[in-house]
Amino acid sequence: MNAQYIVDTRNGPVRGAPSPRSEDGRITAHLGIPYAAAPFGERRFAAPAPPPAWNGVRDCVEAGPPAPQSARFIGTEPWDSETSLDCLVLNVWSPGPATGGDGAGSPVMVWIHGGAYIVGSGAEATYDGTRLAEAGTVVVTVNYRLGFEGFGHVPGRPDNRGLLDQIAALRWVRDNIAAFGGDPGNVTVAGESAGAGSVVCLMASPAARGLFRRAVAHSVPGDMLTVGTARLLAEGIAGVIGVPLEADALAGVPPERLLAATDTVLAGTGRTSKGVRTRAFTCYGPVVGGPELPEPPLEAIARGAAADVDLLVGHNTDEFTLFTGLGQRVEIDGEAALAVAASRLGLGEDAVEVYRAAHPGASLTRLYDEIRGDAMFCEYSTRVAEAHAAAGASAHFFRFAARSRVLGGALGACHAFELPFAFGNTDCDLARFLCEGDPGPEYLALSERMRAAWTGFAAVGDPGWEPVRPGATTARVWDLEDSLVTDGRSPLRDLWAGVAFAPK
């Protein structure tokens, strides 16, 4: 392999290869680069440690192992119990053979994958960085510890190990990305769903201060845990396994047993409240109250903790249909039961009536989708944008409204549908599934517009429309024909005014 694809990092040289998706071969991919030591043995459940140096050139032409994750979820990355904890790796796509750090360097985008903090990998085909790199951006995708390995409470160990992994990856980028042609002073951290939740936590974390200049957050979940709740969940996991909640005892438990115990706990934590029955799909998330995340991100952002960070944030218009349409069983025994479910989310007695007026003729399941989508992603994403702008910082807001063709269009602009278009990977399995085959020219044109917005934002902080101002939430609406809405606030926002997104 040509020596021009060898890059010197602080831990040793790595050899990459032309990206297979690069039509002219000018995009270089370096895959599976360690950014932290594998958390085996005494490093299990510990904060990430620097990776050991290596002698000679390390081949980095294949993605590294994904983090351990339950196979009961669609799209779960296959992993091997013998090697899976060696998962703290990242992937780099750069515009042409590495420059060795000469010149000003290209903007850098560091992607944190979603997956409810329990599944996913930075090596998923949806996140291939070739198309963005062709536009002049160095793209980095990151693996981090998931589930109990990354967010389970272990006495004497940090709770947010997954976030600390992400911070370690950002430090690696700061120290090494110039050798790949990137500008370490112009880094954008980006993510979707749990990745977006991670992004806003990084904005609020003192440990991540100064490691990135901009942030992109798609579909930000407001779910976070208190230390007390995290401890109760961990006690339940340890009880299922039959070991004490102690670091030494848990370190001897194979990852697959922790995953099985998590599945057992999840099976008993679905929502059953006077006629509405669902099954929970995660019990993990960032834990608020420790040194890496001392306060809720929304509060930190509102007081200006990340005022020096430019933000691009938004959500899809039909977030929750992905879950009810493709697997999460929901049973609703009448409108009164739906009203009770809405009240448990903090909404008033008239919530169902107001949602029905906004969606005439909708089924109870569809109304449930709308309420849960707003509760999980839409309202919190909007509050993050407005809080950041109110603190005097730069915030741009969007909504993704292009509809999936699945189930006759019933999924609408569902959760995660925007990702193949933002990355330009409209031929990946996710895009082909949600578009029922070839997306077609209108969707390809949408992808070009979204990529232009992403790369423009990563370069100079401007995606191409007006930022949010206090009292004026301008929104770009991404669709087959885009629009700009000068008041992007949902007409149902008043319903949510009294709902607090506090850690549970």
XYZ file of C-alpha atoms in Angstrom:
504
model
C 0.000 0.000 0.000
C 1.261 3.465 -0.896
C 3.296 5.237 1.794
C 1.332 8.428 1.172
C -1.503 6.914 3.242
C 0.700 6.615 6.346
C 0.075 9.255 9.007
C 2.111 9.794 12.151
C 0.003 10.022 15.307
C 1.321 10.582 18.822
C 1.040 6.864 19.547
C 2.579 5.656 16.307
C 2.099 5.703 12.542
C -1.147 4.439 10.998
C -1.763 3.286 7.445
C -5.079 4.007 5.766
C -6.407 3.496 2.256
C -8.538 5.302 -0.326
C -12.182 5.229 0.701
C -14.087 2.637 -1.366
C -16.893 5.174 -1.744
C -14.605 7.814 -3.208
C -15.138 7.810 -6.968
C -11.803 9.434 -7.768
C -9.876 7.893 -4.870
C -8.923 11.211 -3.327
C -10.645 10.597 0.034
C -8.502 8.699 2.509
C -10.036 6.520 5.229
C -8.164 5.509 8.397
C -10.376 3.105 10.365
C -10.201 1.618 13.844
C -7.567 3.952 15.326
C -7.333 3.531 19.132
C -7.958 6.779 20.990
C -7.904 5.192 24.455
C -6.695 1.989 26.061
C -9.028 -0.993 25.931
C -11.028 -1.103 29.204
C -10.040 -4.629 30.191
C -9.109 -5.842 33.673
C -8.440 -3.031 36.121
C -9.565 -0.490 33.498
C -13.080 -1.973 33.401
C -15.577 0.711 34.472
C -12.718 3.238 34.863
C -12.233 6.548 33.082
C -10.503 6.058 29.716
C -6.703 5.906 29.772
C -4.412 6.963 26.903
C -3.744 4.236 24.337
C -0.375 2.498 24.479
C 2.158 3.398 21.804
C 2.993 0.863 19.104
C 6.092 0.077 17.098
C 6.007 0.063 13.320
C 3.099 1.060 11.112
C -0.355 0.005 12.317
C -2.774 -1.020 9.566
C -6.011 0.956 9.975
C -8.008 -0.186 6.980
C -10.844 -1.985 8.814
C -13.254 -0.715 11.437
C -12.560 -1.782 15.015
C -14.941 -3.752 17.242
C -18.246 -2.131 18.230
C -19.041 -1.787 21.911
C -20.971 -4.699 23.503
C -24.702 -4.312 22.805
C -27.880 -6.333 22.961
C -28.811 -8.334 19.873
C -32.528 -7.790 20.487
C -32.428 -4.422 18.707
C -32.729 -3.998 14.949
C -29.449 -2.858 13.448
C -27.281 -4.017 16.333
C -23.644 -4.261 15.294
C -22.234 -7.825 15.652
C -19.554 -8.061 18.299
C -17.223 -10.682 19.711
C -17.048 -11.258 23.461
C -13.286 -11.811 23.301
C -12.443 -8.489 21.611
C -15.448 -6.203 22.059
C -14.072 -4.241 25.001
C -11.286 -3.109 22.664
C -13.903 -0.764 21.240
C -12.463 2.689 22.017
C -11.540 3.441 18.430
C -12.360 6.093 15.878
C -12.409 6.475 12.096
C -11.077 9.389 10.016
C -11.995 10.406 6.469
C -9.818 13.169 5.041
C -9.914 15.054 1.715
C -7.047 13.404 -0.138
C -3.844 11.863 1.212
C -2.952 13.338 4.581
C -1.100 16.638 4.356
C 1.036 16.109 7.438
C -0.533 19.155 9.051
C 0.791 21.699 6.567
C -1.363 24.723 5.873
C -4.390 26.001 7.722
C -6.195 22.665 7.733
C -9.795 21.735 6.956
C -12.804 22.028 9.281
C -13.291 18.896 11.385
C -16.590 17.187 12.242
C -16.584 14.587 15.039
C -19.690 12.364 14.915
C -21.177 10.668 17.992
C -23.647 7.960 17.024
C -27.095 7.509 18.508
C -28.804 4.350 19.738
C -30.455 5.081 23.104
C -27.016 4.838 24.809
C -27.194 1.060 24.344
C -26.572 0.270 20.651
C -24.691 1.607 17.653
C -21.230 2.121 16.219
C -19.260 4.850 14.505
C -18.595 2.380 11.671
C -22.230 2.110 10.522
C -22.580 2.627 6.762
C -24.956 5.541 7.356
C -22.082 7.481 8.946
C -19.456 6.895 6.246
C -17.705 10.267 5.983
C -16.669 10.136 2.326
C -19.277 12.512 0.906
C -18.704 15.138 3.589
C -14.944 14.817 3.135
C -15.406 15.454 -0.588
C -16.782 18.854 0.400
C -13.568 19.644 2.281
C -14.381 18.502 5.819
C -12.305 16.027 7.831
C -14.819 13.590 9.357
C -14.230 11.552 12.527
C -16.697 8.954 13.845
C -16.339 7.570 17.348
C -17.164 4.397 19.284
C -17.838 4.761 23.002
C -18.904 2.424 25.796
C -22.630 1.717 25.875
C -25.186 0.376 28.325
C -23.919 -0.624 31.742
C -20.298 -0.551 30.524
C -20.656 3.142 29.678
C -23.367 4.516 31.975
C -24.083 1.989 34.735
C -23.472 3.148 38.305
C -20.442 1.413 39.844
C -19.340 2.625 43.306
C -15.942 4.277 43.164
C -16.043 4.668 39.367
C -17.299 7.588 37.226
C -20.923 7.203 36.162
C -20.596 8.808 32.718
C -17.855 6.647 31.274
C -19.410 6.911 27.813
C -19.173 10.704 27.946
C -15.608 10.491 29.213
C -14.804 8.247 26.243
C -16.157 10.933 23.918
C -14.053 13.571 25.665
C -10.984 11.359 25.272
C -11.743 11.091 21.549
C -12.001 14.886 21.297
C -8.624 15.190 23.017
C -7.183 12.730 20.502
C -8.581 14.929 17.725
C -7.008 18.025 19.280
C -3.620 16.318 19.450
C -3.606 14.409 16.152
C -6.044 15.740 13.569
C -3.609 18.225 12.000
C -1.628 15.257 10.651
C -4.779 14.212 8.745
C -5.216 17.677 7.248
C -7.699 18.962 9.843
C -7.713 22.184 11.834
C -7.716 21.379 15.592
C -8.978 24.904 16.240
C -12.088 24.397 14.095
C -13.788 21.256 15.445
C -17.533 20.622 15.334
C -18.923 17.865 17.556
C -22.139 16.406 16.141
C -24.641 13.687 16.957
C -28.201 12.422 16.657
C -30.573 11.059 19.310
C -28.354 9.698 22.116
C -25.478 11.254 20.194
C -27.266 14.616 20.329
C -27.910 14.117 24.045
C -24.190 13.496 24.383
C -23.441 16.690 22.452
C -25.451 18.914 24.792
C -23.872 17.141 27.776
C -20.439 17.905 26.304
C -21.508 21.544 25.922
C -22.321 21.538 29.641
C -19.312 19.511 30.827
C -16.355 21.352 32.364
C -14.115 18.482 31.206
C -14.944 19.151 27.533
C -14.383 22.902 27.648
C -12.275 24.172 24.756
C -12.257 20.898 22.804
C -14.720 22.045 20.112
C -15.884 25.287 18.579
C -19.264 24.255 17.186
C -21.964 21.680 17.859
C -24.647 19.957 15.781
C -27.479 18.176 17.616
C -30.245 16.301 15.771
C -33.243 15.166 17.847
C -31.988 15.880 21.362
C -33.526 13.629 24.052
C -34.209 15.205 27.404
C -33.920 11.949 29.356
C -31.188 12.005 31.995
C -30.767 10.334 35.353
C -29.980 11.415 38.867
C -27.226 9.629 40.737
C -29.883 8.041 42.959
C -31.824 6.596 40.027
C -28.627 5.316 38.414
C -27.751 3.572 41.686
C -31.188 1.913 41.926
C -30.940 0.643 38.364
C -27.447 -0.705 39.006
C -28.667 -2.499 42.117
C -31.335 -4.148 39.976
C -28.786 -5.258 37.372
C -26.421 -6.620 40.033
C -29.321 -8.403 41.703
C -30.307 -10.175 38.495
C -26.708 -11.367 38.020
C -26.313 -12.280 41.675
C -23.222 -10.220 42.523
C -22.725 -7.303 44.926
C -22.744 -3.797 43.488
C -18.967 -3.462 43.751
C -16.351 -2.673 41.125
C -14.275 -5.804 41.731
C -17.277 -8.108 41.572
C -18.726 -6.490 38.455
C -15.352 -6.474 36.682
C -15.478 -10.265 36.634
C -18.878 -10.352 34.904
C -18.654 -10.894 31.114
C -20.304 -8.160 29.010
C -22.926 -10.579 27.678
C -24.200 -11.276 31.207
C -24.583 -7.555 31.866
C -26.492 -7.232 28.600
C -28.777 -10.121 29.504
C -29.423 -8.624 32.943
C -30.249 -5.289 31.329
C -32.753 -6.991 29.026
C -34.349 -8.634 32.066
C -34.659 -5.295 33.857
C -36.042 -3.605 30.739
C -38.685 -6.286 30.349
C -40.114 -5.183 33.678
C -39.897 -1.407 33.201
C -42.440 -0.778 30.463
C -45.097 1.843 31.021
C -48.415 0.501 32.252
C -50.686 3.283 33.399
C -54.442 2.861 33.379
C -54.793 1.599 29.839
C -51.568 2.538 28.048
C -48.993 -0.254 27.848
C -45.579 -0.035 26.203
C -42.191 -1.659 26.634
C -39.155 0.373 27.616
C -36.161 0.183 25.294
C -33.464 1.743 27.451
C -32.734 2.356 31.104
C -29.441 4.196 30.647
C -28.465 7.774 29.973
C -26.169 10.549 31.164
C -26.071 10.864 34.945
C -26.315 14.378 36.364
C -24.517 15.265 39.582
C -20.939 14.099 39.141
C -17.814 16.058 38.197
C -18.135 15.380 34.460
C -21.791 16.583 34.412
C -22.468 18.609 37.561
C -25.761 20.177 36.415
C -28.498 19.504 33.827
C -27.315 20.586 30.369
C -30.323 22.822 29.719
C -29.576 24.792 32.886
C -25.878 25.050 32.062
C -26.610 26.208 28.518
C -29.150 28.774 29.754
C -26.582 30.377 32.038
C -24.072 30.603 29.173
C -21.744 27.698 29.986
C -21.262 27.095 26.244
C -21.669 30.661 25.007
C -18.501 30.359 22.908
C -19.937 27.379 20.963
C -21.983 27.863 17.782
C -24.980 25.507 17.751
C -27.073 23.919 14.989
C -29.976 22.003 16.535
C -33.344 20.625 15.481
C -35.636 17.636 15.196
C -37.822 15.622 12.832
C -41.529 16.337 12.645
C -42.699 12.747 13.288
C -40.070 11.469 15.691
C -41.888 8.699 17.531
C -43.466 6.894 14.576
C -40.208 4.990 14.081
C -40.708 3.255 17.422
C -44.417 2.455 17.246
C -44.350 1.717 13.519
C -41.369 -0.618 13.619
C -41.542 -2.652 16.735
C -42.492 -0.959 19.995
C -45.832 -2.406 20.972
C -48.297 0.200 22.226
C -51.779 -0.555 23.480
C -54.137 2.331 24.299
C -57.487 1.542 25.898
C -59.409 4.652 24.954
C -58.947 8.414 24.970
C -59.180 8.668 28.756
C -56.177 6.336 29.033
C -54.252 8.535 26.598
C -55.095 11.573 28.729
C -53.658 9.817 31.787
C -50.488 9.003 29.844
C -50.211 12.662 28.791
C -50.662 13.822 32.375
C -47.796 11.574 33.452
C -45.624 13.535 31.038
C -46.635 16.719 32.838
C -49.324 17.927 30.414
C -52.659 19.399 31.466
C -56.105 17.829 31.309
C -56.854 19.316 27.896
C -53.729 17.915 26.201
C -55.474 15.212 24.156
C -58.188 17.633 23.064
C -55.584 20.161 21.891
C -53.568 17.520 20.049
C -56.708 16.155 18.398
C -57.616 19.643 17.191
C -54.138 19.958 15.704
C -54.405 16.504 14.073
C -58.081 15.981 13.130
C -59.004 12.413 12.301
C -55.831 10.963 13.854
C -56.017 7.612 15.603
C -55.205 7.258 19.283
C -51.879 5.672 18.357
C -51.065 8.605 16.090
C -51.912 11.097 18.836
C -49.735 9.094 21.193
C -46.910 9.300 18.639
C -47.266 13.079 18.460
C -47.305 13.523 22.234
C -44.399 11.162 22.876
C -42.349 12.621 20.013
C -42.730 16.098 21.461
C -41.926 14.785 24.937
C -38.840 12.834 23.912
C -37.219 15.071 21.302
C -39.055 18.057 19.829
C -39.712 20.221 22.872
C -36.304 19.659 24.428
C -34.474 20.352 21.144
C -36.357 23.631 20.780
C -35.606 24.637 24.363
C -31.906 23.992 23.835
C -31.902 26.317 20.806
C -33.797 29.052 22.608
C -31.789 28.783 25.825
C -28.524 29.026 23.895
C -29.742 32.091 21.985
C -31.044 33.712 25.173
C -27.565 33.317 26.667
C -26.201 35.459 23.842
C -24.767 32.555 21.831
C -25.248 31.603 18.188
C -27.997 29.023 17.629
C -29.554 27.898 14.348
C -32.711 25.772 14.381
C -34.210 23.310 11.878
C -37.010 20.814 11.382
C -36.771 17.821 9.066
C -40.144 17.180 7.387
C -39.396 14.943 4.375
C -41.540 11.828 4.608
C -40.506 8.190 4.512
C -42.352 5.977 2.035
C -42.594 3.041 4.455
C -46.093 1.858 5.443
C -47.636 4.062 2.793
C -46.013 7.155 4.253
C -47.372 6.514 7.751
C -43.910 6.915 9.329
C -43.691 10.476 8.036
C -40.460 12.286 8.927
C -39.564 9.650 11.486
C -36.653 9.534 13.903
C -33.262 9.079 12.158
C -34.678 9.437 8.626
C -32.582 12.547 8.003
C -29.207 10.907 8.652
C -28.474 9.365 5.221
C -29.254 12.723 3.615
C -27.050 14.737 5.954
C -24.118 12.373 5.325
C -24.881 11.961 1.614
C -25.198 8.185 1.938
C -28.542 7.830 0.180
C -27.624 4.323 -0.990
C -27.120 2.912 2.524
C -29.490 0.288 3.921
C -31.290 2.769 6.176
C -32.073 5.120 3.275
C -33.161 2.318 0.972
C -35.397 0.850 3.663
C -37.086 4.122 4.654
C -37.403 5.211 1.002
C -38.462 1.733 -0.146
C -35.648 1.518 -2.667
C -33.877 4.208 -4.649
C -34.563 7.579 -2.980
C -34.835 9.360 -6.342
C -33.691 12.799 -7.550
C -35.772 14.909 -5.154
C -34.258 13.194 -2.127
C -30.780 13.435 -3.667
C -31.249 17.188 -4.067
C -32.371 17.394 -0.426
C -29.186 15.573 0.566
C -27.059 18.086 -1.338
C -28.740 20.995 0.455
C -28.335 19.387 3.870
C -24.663 18.590 3.278
C -24.052 22.161 2.154
C -25.639 23.407 5.385
C -23.592 21.002 7.534
C -20.279 21.780 5.884
C -20.962 25.520 5.813
C -21.764 25.441 9.491
C -18.651 23.391 10.285
C -16.505 25.850 8.334
C -17.777 29.226 9.547
C -20.783 28.653 11.822
C -23.396 29.598 9.203
C -25.701 26.902 7.753
C -27.387 29.406 5.436
C -30.306 30.925 7.343
C -30.962 33.366 10.171
C -30.111 32.314 13.728
C -32.547 32.096 16.610
C -33.123 35.396 18.391
C -34.740 35.867 21.807
C -38.459 35.764 21.046
C -37.948 34.758 17.392
C -37.255 31.075 16.705
C -36.548 31.046 12.969
C -36.495 27.492 11.584
C -35.270 25.961 8.353
C -37.749 23.241 7.373
C -35.972 20.514 5.404
C -38.308 18.892 2.882
C -38.396 18.015 -0.790
C -39.058 21.742 -1.141
C -37.447 23.610 1.755
C -38.969 26.566 3.519
C -37.975 29.103 6.137
C -40.399 29.669 8.991
C -39.909 32.914 10.872
C -41.728 31.531 13.907
C -40.546 27.954 14.140
C -42.089 27.340 17.538
C -44.629 24.546 17.592
C -48.234 25.777 17.879
C -48.523 23.356 20.822
C -45.663 24.921 22.771
C -47.992 26.509 25.336
C -49.035 23.021 26.469
C -45.435 22.265 27.380
C -44.625 25.557 29.086
C -44.957 24.131 32.599
C -43.182 20.826 31.913
C -39.701 20.628 33.401
C -37.060 18.364 31.855
C -35.330 17.510 35.102
C -33.194 14.393 35.564
C -35.303 11.505 36.846
